[in-house]
């Protein structure tokens, strides 16, 4: 059993990852400021997890920008964590364009704060929640980890900045292997995980994606149209250079993503000081129209739509080459689009208002 700090543990991917780690027998402290998440998600996680897990999850309300909150988290963990999984951050591309400094503050200054706390408390194993957004408009599809990092929005810039911070930390040891690790050059074990498009929900329908306000992402918007909460889906562009003219993305089930984090932790624990950079995607792209059709089939509801102008900053095509994660972690995304739609619909149908719904 390992002792793990999960920042942003109440969020969409964080809560699903907490569940997977509890089921694997680990002990967790979930730190979250609940600015874009609800503590209810972690209460649901405990309701789903095995009864014995209840004693293995402690929740602390706090902000990664607050050194005292981080000290509290480390002391709540008994003063020593075997690893940190760092989800806490802001993740809306649109919002990042409107409020860039908030993104640099939370995502970059917050991450720097966390790393200082990790060094202070002698923890040097980190899984970082990065994003395919760092690739910007990719030159080649599928996208390998060797593709240029060329973000095109403030959100992507902040993810790339934290990735660079981690690379600089890791290089202080890896390049100087001849030099024994020391207090100044501890043996960092880092995994930078670049998510493609996380969607769906735990099959129980009890935890899922709970966006604040009108969703900017496709899946939650389609779910709300299917439920009748919104009249129609606006499809951003029907003239993309794709088979049906609509945008293609690599959707990955959130449970596959959560399991990928456990696999990354296990690879780091069993490996040398290193930095892994891995795409977490399925390597299979679906167009907007294909998603609409699959969701209608899974939900039995119709999803009316209208074509509108392209969304600024959108790329026509984004699909991962996930083979490196397969080689390094022995992990592959297993769940298909039908399961993503079925599980996402089970959550949305039973939680029209997300965690603010009764039940
Ligand atoms: C998917 C497709 C849209 C909404 C974003 C972030 C990325 C990651 C995942 C955090 C595109 C189309 C969408 C709508 C539409 N988040 N669409 N109508 O833009 O690939 O990625 O979320 O890491 O960082 O950039 O996802 O779901 O917004 O769009 O037609 O109302 O659906 O044009 O082709 P995206 P998305």
Short mmCIF file of C-alpha atoms and ligand atoms in Angstrom, two decimals:
data_model
loop_
_atom_site.label_atom_id
_atom_site.label_comp_id
_atom_site.label_asym_id
_atom_site.label_seq_id
_atom_site.Cartn_x
_atom_site.Cartn_y
_atom_site.Cartn_z
CA UNK A 1 0.00 0.00 0.00
CA UNK A 2 1.39 3.41 -0.99
CA UNK A 3 0.60 6.84 0.42
CA UNK A 4 -0.37 9.25 -2.37
CA UNK A 5 -1.28 12.96 -2.45
CA UNK A 6 -3.84 13.79 -5.16
CA UNK A 7 -4.16 17.49 -5.90
CA UNK A 8 -7.48 18.32 -7.56
CA UNK A 9 -8.78 14.97 -6.32
CA UNK A 10 -12.43 16.09 -6.41
CA UNK A 11 -12.38 16.92 -10.11
CA UNK A 12 -13.59 14.85 -13.07
CA UNK A 13 -10.38 12.87 -13.70
CA UNK A 14 -9.16 13.26 -10.12
CA UNK A 15 -12.22 11.61 -8.56
CA UNK A 16 -12.12 8.67 -10.98
CA UNK A 17 -8.39 8.25 -10.28
CA UNK A 18 -8.98 8.36 -6.51
CA UNK A 19 -11.46 5.50 -6.94
CA UNK A 20 -9.02 3.39 -8.98
CA UNK A 21 -6.21 3.93 -6.45
CA UNK A 22 -8.49 3.09 -3.49
CA UNK A 23 -9.59 -0.10 -5.22
CA UNK A 24 -5.88 -0.91 -5.71
CA UNK A 25 -5.41 -0.64 -1.92
CA UNK A 26 -3.56 2.68 -1.70
CA UNK A 27 -3.96 5.39 0.93
CA UNK A 28 -4.81 8.88 -0.31
CA UNK A 29 -4.99 12.49 0.72
CA UNK A 30 -7.12 14.47 -1.75
CA UNK A 31 -6.40 18.21 -1.72
CA UNK A 32 -8.92 20.40 -3.53
CA UNK A 33 -10.09 24.03 -3.26
CA UNK A 34 -13.49 23.06 -4.76
CA UNK A 35 -13.37 26.13 -7.01
CA UNK A 36 -14.37 24.03 -10.04
CA UNK A 37 -15.38 20.78 -8.30
CA UNK A 38 -17.62 19.48 -5.52
CA UNK A 39 -16.72 17.56 -2.32
CA UNK A 40 -19.75 15.42 -3.18
CA UNK A 41 -17.68 13.67 -5.84
CA UNK A 42 -15.38 12.24 -3.16
CA UNK A 43 -18.30 11.21 -0.98
CA UNK A 44 -19.58 9.28 -4.00
CA UNK A 45 -16.12 7.76 -4.52
CA UNK A 46 -16.28 6.37 -0.99
CA UNK A 47 -19.80 5.08 -1.62
CA UNK A 48 -18.56 3.14 -4.67
CA UNK A 49 -15.20 1.98 -3.25
CA UNK A 50 -14.85 -1.17 -1.12
CA UNK A 51 -15.93 -0.52 2.52
CA UNK A 52 -12.36 -0.97 3.79
CA UNK A 53 -11.31 1.97 1.60
CA UNK A 54 -13.24 4.45 3.71
CA UNK A 55 -10.36 4.71 6.18
CA UNK A 56 -7.87 5.24 3.37
CA UNK A 57 -9.13 8.52 1.94
CA UNK A 58 -8.71 11.85 3.70
CA UNK A 59 -9.95 15.04 2.08
CA UNK A 60 -8.46 18.48 2.71
CA UNK A 61 -9.92 21.70 1.35
CA UNK A 62 -7.02 23.86 0.26
CA UNK A 63 -5.32 25.66 -2.61
CA UNK A 64 -2.01 24.59 -4.13
CA UNK A 65 -1.02 28.29 -4.18
CA UNK A 66 -1.08 28.28 -0.35
CA UNK A 67 2.14 26.83 1.18
CA UNK A 68 0.35 26.26 4.49
CA UNK A 69 -2.32 24.15 2.77
CA UNK A 70 0.40 22.03 1.21
CA UNK A 71 2.18 21.61 4.56
CA UNK A 72 -1.16 20.59 6.06
CA UNK A 73 -1.64 18.04 3.26
CA UNK A 74 1.80 16.54 3.85
CA UNK A 75 1.27 16.33 7.60
CA UNK A 76 -2.19 14.78 7.02
CA UNK A 77 -0.31 12.17 5.00
CA UNK A 78 1.87 11.37 7.97
CA UNK A 79 4.64 13.65 6.71
CA UNK A 80 5.65 11.38 3.84
CA UNK A 81 4.04 10.58 0.47
CA UNK A 82 5.28 7.91 -1.87
CA UNK A 83 4.02 9.99 -4.81
CA UNK A 84 1.93 12.98 -5.85
CA UNK A 85 -0.59 12.99 -8.70
CA UNK A 86 -1.08 16.61 -9.70
CA UNK A 87 -4.49 17.35 -11.28
CA UNK A 88 -5.25 20.71 -9.65
CA UNK A 89 -5.52 23.47 -12.23
CA UNK A 90 -7.76 25.41 -14.60
CA UNK A 91 -8.52 23.70 -17.90
CA UNK A 92 -10.80 25.78 -20.14
CA UNK A 93 -9.22 26.99 -23.36
CA UNK A 94 -11.85 29.71 -23.82
CA UNK A 95 -11.48 30.95 -20.25
CA UNK A 96 -7.69 30.93 -20.53
CA UNK A 97 -7.92 33.34 -23.49
CA UNK A 98 -10.12 35.68 -21.41
CA UNK A 99 -8.16 35.32 -18.14
CA UNK A 100 -4.55 34.33 -18.98
CA UNK A 101 -3.05 35.53 -15.70
CA UNK A 102 -5.42 33.34 -13.67
CA UNK A 103 -4.07 30.37 -15.65
CA UNK A 104 -0.44 31.36 -15.10
CA UNK A 105 -1.18 31.84 -11.41
CA UNK A 106 -3.05 28.59 -10.71
CA UNK A 107 -1.44 26.25 -13.24
CA UNK A 108 2.18 27.48 -13.15
CA UNK A 109 2.71 29.28 -9.82
CA UNK A 110 0.56 26.65 -8.12
CA UNK A 111 2.62 23.83 -9.63
CA UNK A 112 5.85 25.54 -8.65
CA UNK A 113 4.51 25.82 -5.11
CA UNK A 114 3.68 22.13 -5.08
CA UNK A 115 7.18 21.18 -6.26
CA UNK A 116 8.76 23.26 -3.50
CA UNK A 117 6.58 21.51 -0.95
CA UNK A 118 7.53 18.11 -2.40
CA UNK A 119 11.25 18.94 -2.08
CA UNK A 120 10.69 20.24 1.45
CA UNK A 121 8.97 16.99 2.41
CA UNK A 122 11.39 14.72 0.49
CA UNK A 123 8.91 13.44 -2.07
CA UNK A 124 10.30 13.15 -5.62
CA UNK A 125 7.75 11.02 -7.47
CA UNK A 126 5.19 12.96 -9.51
CA UNK A 127 2.52 12.20 -12.11
CA UNK A 128 1.53 15.42 -13.87
CA UNK A 129 -1.78 16.03 -15.63
CA UNK A 130 -0.70 17.51 -18.94
CA UNK A 131 -2.69 17.83 -22.15
CA UNK A 132 -2.57 17.25 -25.89
CA UNK A 133 -3.19 20.97 -26.10
CA UNK A 134 0.59 21.43 -25.86
CA UNK A 135 0.79 20.15 -29.46
CA UNK A 136 -1.25 23.08 -30.83
CA UNK A 137 -1.97 22.38 -34.49
CA UNK A 138 -0.09 19.12 -35.10
CA UNK A 139 1.81 18.61 -38.37
CA UNK A 140 1.30 14.85 -38.42
CA UNK A 141 -1.54 12.54 -37.35
CA UNK A 142 -1.34 10.40 -35.26
CA UNK A 143 0.62 12.58 -32.84
CA UNK A 144 3.70 11.07 -31.20
CA UNK A 145 5.34 12.47 -28.05
CA UNK A 146 8.24 13.63 -30.25
CA UNK A 147 5.90 16.09 -32.03
CA UNK A 148 6.79 19.75 -31.46
CA UNK A 149 5.39 21.38 -28.32
CA UNK A 150 3.74 24.44 -29.84
CA UNK A 151 0.72 25.51 -27.81
CA UNK A 152 -1.61 28.12 -29.31
CA UNK A 153 -3.58 29.29 -26.27
CA UNK A 154 -2.76 30.37 -22.71
CA UNK A 155 -4.05 27.09 -21.26
CA UNK A 156 -1.67 25.13 -23.49
CA UNK A 157 1.18 27.55 -22.71
CA UNK A 158 0.76 26.92 -18.97
CA UNK A 159 0.79 23.14 -19.43
CA UNK A 160 3.94 23.41 -21.55
CA UNK A 161 5.53 25.68 -18.94
CA UNK A 162 4.97 23.16 -16.14
CA UNK A 163 6.27 20.38 -18.40
CA UNK A 164 9.46 22.42 -18.86
CA UNK A 165 9.74 23.05 -15.12
CA UNK A 166 9.59 19.28 -14.58
CA UNK A 167 12.15 18.63 -17.33
CA UNK A 168 14.56 21.07 -15.70
CA UNK A 169 14.08 19.37 -12.33
CA UNK A 170 14.58 15.89 -13.76
CA UNK A 171 17.65 16.88 -15.77
CA UNK A 172 19.51 17.88 -12.60
CA UNK A 173 19.83 14.16 -11.89
CA UNK A 174 19.48 12.22 -15.13
CA UNK A 175 22.28 14.04 -16.97
CA UNK A 176 24.52 13.83 -13.93
CA UNK A 177 24.01 10.16 -13.25
CA UNK A 178 27.70 9.95 -12.47
CA UNK A 179 27.00 12.30 -9.60
CA UNK A 180 25.29 10.60 -6.68
CA UNK A 181 21.81 12.01 -5.99
CA UNK A 182 21.95 14.46 -3.11
CA UNK A 183 19.64 16.78 -1.22
CA UNK A 184 20.21 19.34 -3.98
CA UNK A 185 19.85 16.72 -6.73
CA UNK A 186 17.27 14.18 -5.52
CA UNK A 187 16.29 11.22 -7.79
CA UNK A 188 13.14 12.60 -9.43
CA UNK A 189 10.70 10.11 -10.94
CA UNK A 190 8.27 12.01 -13.15
CA UNK A 191 5.51 11.11 -15.62
CA UNK A 192 4.04 13.88 -17.77
CA UNK A 193 0.75 12.48 -19.08
CA UNK A 194 -0.73 14.26 -22.12
CA UNK A 195 -4.46 13.58 -22.14
CA UNK A 196 -6.38 13.70 -25.39
CA UNK A 197 -10.16 14.06 -24.91
CA UNK A 198 -11.36 12.55 -21.60
CA UNK A 199 -15.09 11.70 -21.65
CA UNK A 200 -17.65 9.36 -20.09
CA UNK A 201 -18.15 8.40 -16.44
CA UNK A 202 -17.81 5.54 -13.99
CA UNK A 203 -20.28 2.79 -15.07
CA UNK A 204 -22.19 3.16 -11.79
CA UNK A 205 -23.40 6.57 -13.00
CA UNK A 206 -22.60 7.98 -9.54
CA UNK A 207 -19.55 10.07 -10.50
CA UNK A 208 -18.94 11.92 -13.71
CA UNK A 209 -18.13 15.18 -15.46
CA UNK A 210 -19.75 18.19 -13.81
CA UNK A 211 -18.82 21.32 -15.80
CA UNK A 212 -19.62 24.68 -14.22
CA UNK A 213 -21.95 26.66 -16.49
CA UNK A 214 -22.49 25.98 -20.21
CA UNK A 215 -20.04 23.25 -21.28
CA UNK A 216 -17.45 24.24 -23.86
CA UNK A 217 -16.55 20.58 -24.54
CA UNK A 218 -18.49 18.42 -26.97
CA UNK A 219 -19.45 15.44 -24.79
CA UNK A 220 -21.12 17.26 -21.88
CA UNK A 221 -22.90 19.54 -24.34
CA UNK A 222 -24.25 16.60 -26.36
CA UNK A 223 -25.35 14.96 -23.08
CA UNK A 224 -27.31 18.05 -22.07
CA UNK A 225 -28.97 18.30 -25.50
CA UNK A 226 -29.94 14.61 -25.27
CA UNK A 227 -31.48 15.31 -21.87
CA UNK A 228 -33.45 18.22 -23.29
CA UNK A 229 -31.61 20.83 -21.21
CA UNK A 230 -30.38 22.56 -24.38
CA UNK A 231 -32.26 22.83 -27.67
CA UNK A 232 -29.50 21.87 -30.06
CA UNK A 233 -25.78 21.27 -30.53
CA UNK A 234 -23.88 23.87 -32.53
CA UNK A 235 -21.31 22.04 -34.63
CA UNK A 236 -18.30 24.29 -35.18
CA UNK A 237 -17.62 23.91 -38.86
CA UNK A 238 -18.80 21.44 -41.50
CA UNK A 239 -16.02 22.25 -43.96
CA UNK A 240 -12.99 20.77 -42.22
CA UNK A 241 -10.64 18.59 -44.33
CA UNK A 242 -12.11 15.41 -42.79
CA UNK A 243 -14.30 12.66 -44.29
CA UNK A 244 -17.60 14.19 -43.10
CA UNK A 245 -16.35 17.78 -42.74
CA UNK A 246 -16.55 17.89 -38.92
CA UNK A 247 -13.68 17.92 -36.41
CA UNK A 248 -12.01 14.67 -35.43
CA UNK A 249 -10.72 14.00 -31.89
CA UNK A 250 -9.28 11.11 -29.88
CA UNK A 251 -11.86 10.48 -27.14
CA UNK A 252 -10.72 8.37 -24.19
CA UNK A 253 -12.92 6.91 -21.45
CA UNK A 254 -12.18 8.54 -18.09
CA UNK A 255 -11.86 5.08 -16.48
CA UNK A 256 -9.12 4.18 -18.98
CA UNK A 257 -7.43 7.46 -18.13
CA UNK A 258 -7.68 6.77 -14.38
CA UNK A 259 -6.18 3.31 -14.86
CA UNK A 260 -3.39 4.91 -16.90
CA UNK A 261 -2.45 6.99 -13.84
CA UNK A 262 -2.16 3.89 -11.66
CA UNK A 263 -0.02 2.25 -14.33
CA UNK A 264 2.21 5.36 -14.49
CA UNK A 265 2.66 5.34 -10.70
CA UNK A 266 3.62 1.66 -10.73
CA UNK A 267 6.12 2.25 -13.54
CA UNK A 268 7.74 5.10 -11.63
CA UNK A 269 7.86 3.18 -8.35
CA UNK A 270 9.49 0.21 -10.02
CA UNK A 271 11.85 2.20 -12.21
CA UNK A 272 14.97 4.38 -11.99
CA UNK A 273 15.11 8.15 -11.68
CA UNK A 274 13.53 9.18 -14.99
CA UNK A 275 11.01 11.41 -16.73
CA UNK A 276 8.34 9.75 -18.85
CA UNK A 277 6.30 11.80 -21.34
CA UNK A 278 3.28 9.84 -22.57
CA UNK A 279 0.18 10.39 -24.70
CA UNK A 280 -2.95 9.00 -23.06
CA UNK A 281 -5.40 8.49 -25.90
CA UNK A 282 -6.96 5.61 -27.82
CA UNK A 283 -5.25 6.25 -31.14
CA UNK A 284 -8.70 6.27 -32.76
CA UNK A 285 -10.40 9.46 -33.96
CA UNK A 286 -14.12 10.17 -34.18
CA UNK A 287 -15.80 13.13 -35.89
CA UNK A 288 -18.41 15.29 -34.24
CA UNK A 289 -21.12 13.69 -36.38
CA UNK A 290 -19.92 10.20 -35.42
CA UNK A 291 -20.11 11.18 -31.72
CA UNK A 292 -23.64 12.55 -32.18
CA UNK A 293 -24.76 9.32 -33.85
CA UNK A 294 -23.14 7.12 -31.19
CA UNK A 295 -24.70 9.18 -28.41
CA UNK A 296 -28.17 8.97 -29.97
CA UNK A 297 -27.79 5.18 -30.19
CA UNK A 298 -26.56 4.87 -26.58
CA UNK A 299 -29.18 7.18 -25.10
CA UNK A 300 -32.16 6.46 -27.34
CA UNK A 301 -32.59 10.24 -27.55
CA UNK A 302 -32.20 12.53 -30.53
CA UNK A 303 -29.48 15.18 -30.56
CA UNK A 304 -30.59 18.02 -32.83
CA UNK A 305 -27.73 20.08 -34.25
CA UNK A 306 -26.96 22.98 -36.54
CA UNK A 307 -23.74 23.82 -38.35
CA UNK A 308 -22.15 27.13 -37.40
CA UNK A 309 -18.82 28.82 -38.07
CA UNK A 310 -15.57 27.20 -37.02
CA UNK A 311 -14.42 27.91 -33.42
CA UNK A 312 -11.24 30.06 -33.33
CA UNK A 313 -8.19 27.97 -32.46
CA UNK A 314 -9.73 24.64 -33.36
CA UNK A 315 -7.67 22.09 -35.28
CA UNK A 316 -9.37 19.76 -37.80
CA UNK A 317 -7.80 16.59 -36.48
CA UNK A 318 -6.20 15.46 -33.21
CA UNK A 319 -5.47 11.76 -32.65
CA UNK A 320 -2.79 10.24 -30.40
CA UNK A 321 -0.12 7.71 -31.17
CA UNK A 322 -0.49 5.91 -27.79
CA UNK A 323 2.11 3.22 -28.45
CA UNK A 324 4.75 4.67 -26.11
CA UNK A 325 2.36 4.42 -23.15
CA UNK A 326 1.79 0.82 -24.17
CA UNK A 327 5.53 0.14 -24.20
CA UNK A 328 6.40 2.04 -21.01
CA UNK A 329 3.33 1.23 -18.89
CA UNK A 330 1.85 -1.90 -20.40
CA UNK A 331 -1.36 0.19 -20.55
CA UNK A 332 -3.81 0.74 -23.40
CA UNK A 333 -7.22 2.41 -23.49
CA UNK A 334 -9.73 -0.45 -23.74
CA UNK A 335 -13.20 1.13 -23.71
CA UNK A 336 -14.85 2.08 -27.02
CA UNK A 337 -17.03 5.02 -28.06
CA UNK A 338 -20.23 3.12 -27.34
CA UNK A 339 -19.12 2.58 -23.71
CA UNK A 340 -18.08 6.22 -23.39
CA UNK A 341 -21.54 7.34 -24.54
CA UNK A 342 -23.41 4.73 -22.48
CA UNK A 343 -21.57 5.59 -19.26
CA UNK A 344 -21.68 9.34 -19.89
CA UNK A 345 -25.41 9.15 -20.51
CA UNK A 346 -26.02 7.06 -17.32
CA UNK A 347 -24.33 9.84 -15.32
CA UNK A 348 -26.04 12.75 -17.10
CA UNK A 349 -29.51 11.16 -17.02
CA UNK A 350 -29.33 10.59 -13.26
CA UNK A 351 -27.60 13.92 -12.54
CA UNK A 352 -29.21 16.65 -14.68
CA UNK A 353 -27.57 19.26 -12.41
CA UNK A 354 -24.37 17.34 -11.80
CA UNK A 355 -23.53 16.94 -8.12
CA UNK A 356 -26.13 19.59 -7.32
CA UNK A 357 -28.76 17.02 -8.35
CA UNK A 358 -30.47 15.10 -5.59
CA UNK A 359 -29.60 11.41 -5.43
C1 LIG B 1 -14.15 18.49 -29.63
C2 LIG B 1 -14.70 18.66 -31.02
C3 LIG B 1 -15.01 20.95 -31.66
C4 LIG B 1 -18.17 21.70 -28.70
C5 LIG B 1 -10.46 20.62 -25.35
C6 LIG B 1 -9.24 21.27 -24.78
C7 LIG B 1 -8.24 20.21 -24.40
C8 LIG B 1 -8.86 19.19 -23.48
C9 LIG B 1 -10.14 18.62 -24.08
C10 LIG B 1 -8.15 19.77 -21.24
C11 LIG B 1 -14.03 19.80 -31.80
C12 LIG B 1 -16.35 20.23 -31.59
C13 LIG B 1 -17.19 21.09 -29.46
C14 LIG B 1 -19.37 22.15 -29.32
C15 LIG B 1 -18.55 21.34 -31.42
N1 LIG B 1 -9.12 19.74 -22.21
N2 LIG B 1 -17.38 20.92 -30.79
N3 LIG B 1 -19.51 21.95 -30.67
O1 LIG B 1 -11.29 21.36 -28.27
O2 LIG B 1 -10.56 18.98 -28.76
O3 LIG B 1 -10.12 19.94 -26.52
O4 LIG B 1 -10.99 19.73 -24.40
O5 LIG B 1 -7.06 19.30 -21.28
O6 LIG B 1 -7.18 20.85 -23.76
O7 LIG B 1 -8.67 22.07 -25.79
O8 LIG B 1 -12.44 19.38 -27.17
O9 LIG B 1 -14.77 18.87 -26.71
O10 LIG B 1 -14.10 21.31 -27.02
O11 LIG B 1 -14.15 19.78 -29.00
O12 LIG B 1 -18.70 21.19 -32.65
O13 LIG B 1 -20.32 22.72 -28.68
O14 LIG B 1 -16.09 19.00 -30.95
O15 LIG B 1 -14.95 21.84 -32.77
O16 LIG B 1 -13.94 19.41 -33.17
P1 LIG B 1 -11.10 19.97 -27.80
P2 LIG B 1 -13.94 19.87 -27.40
#
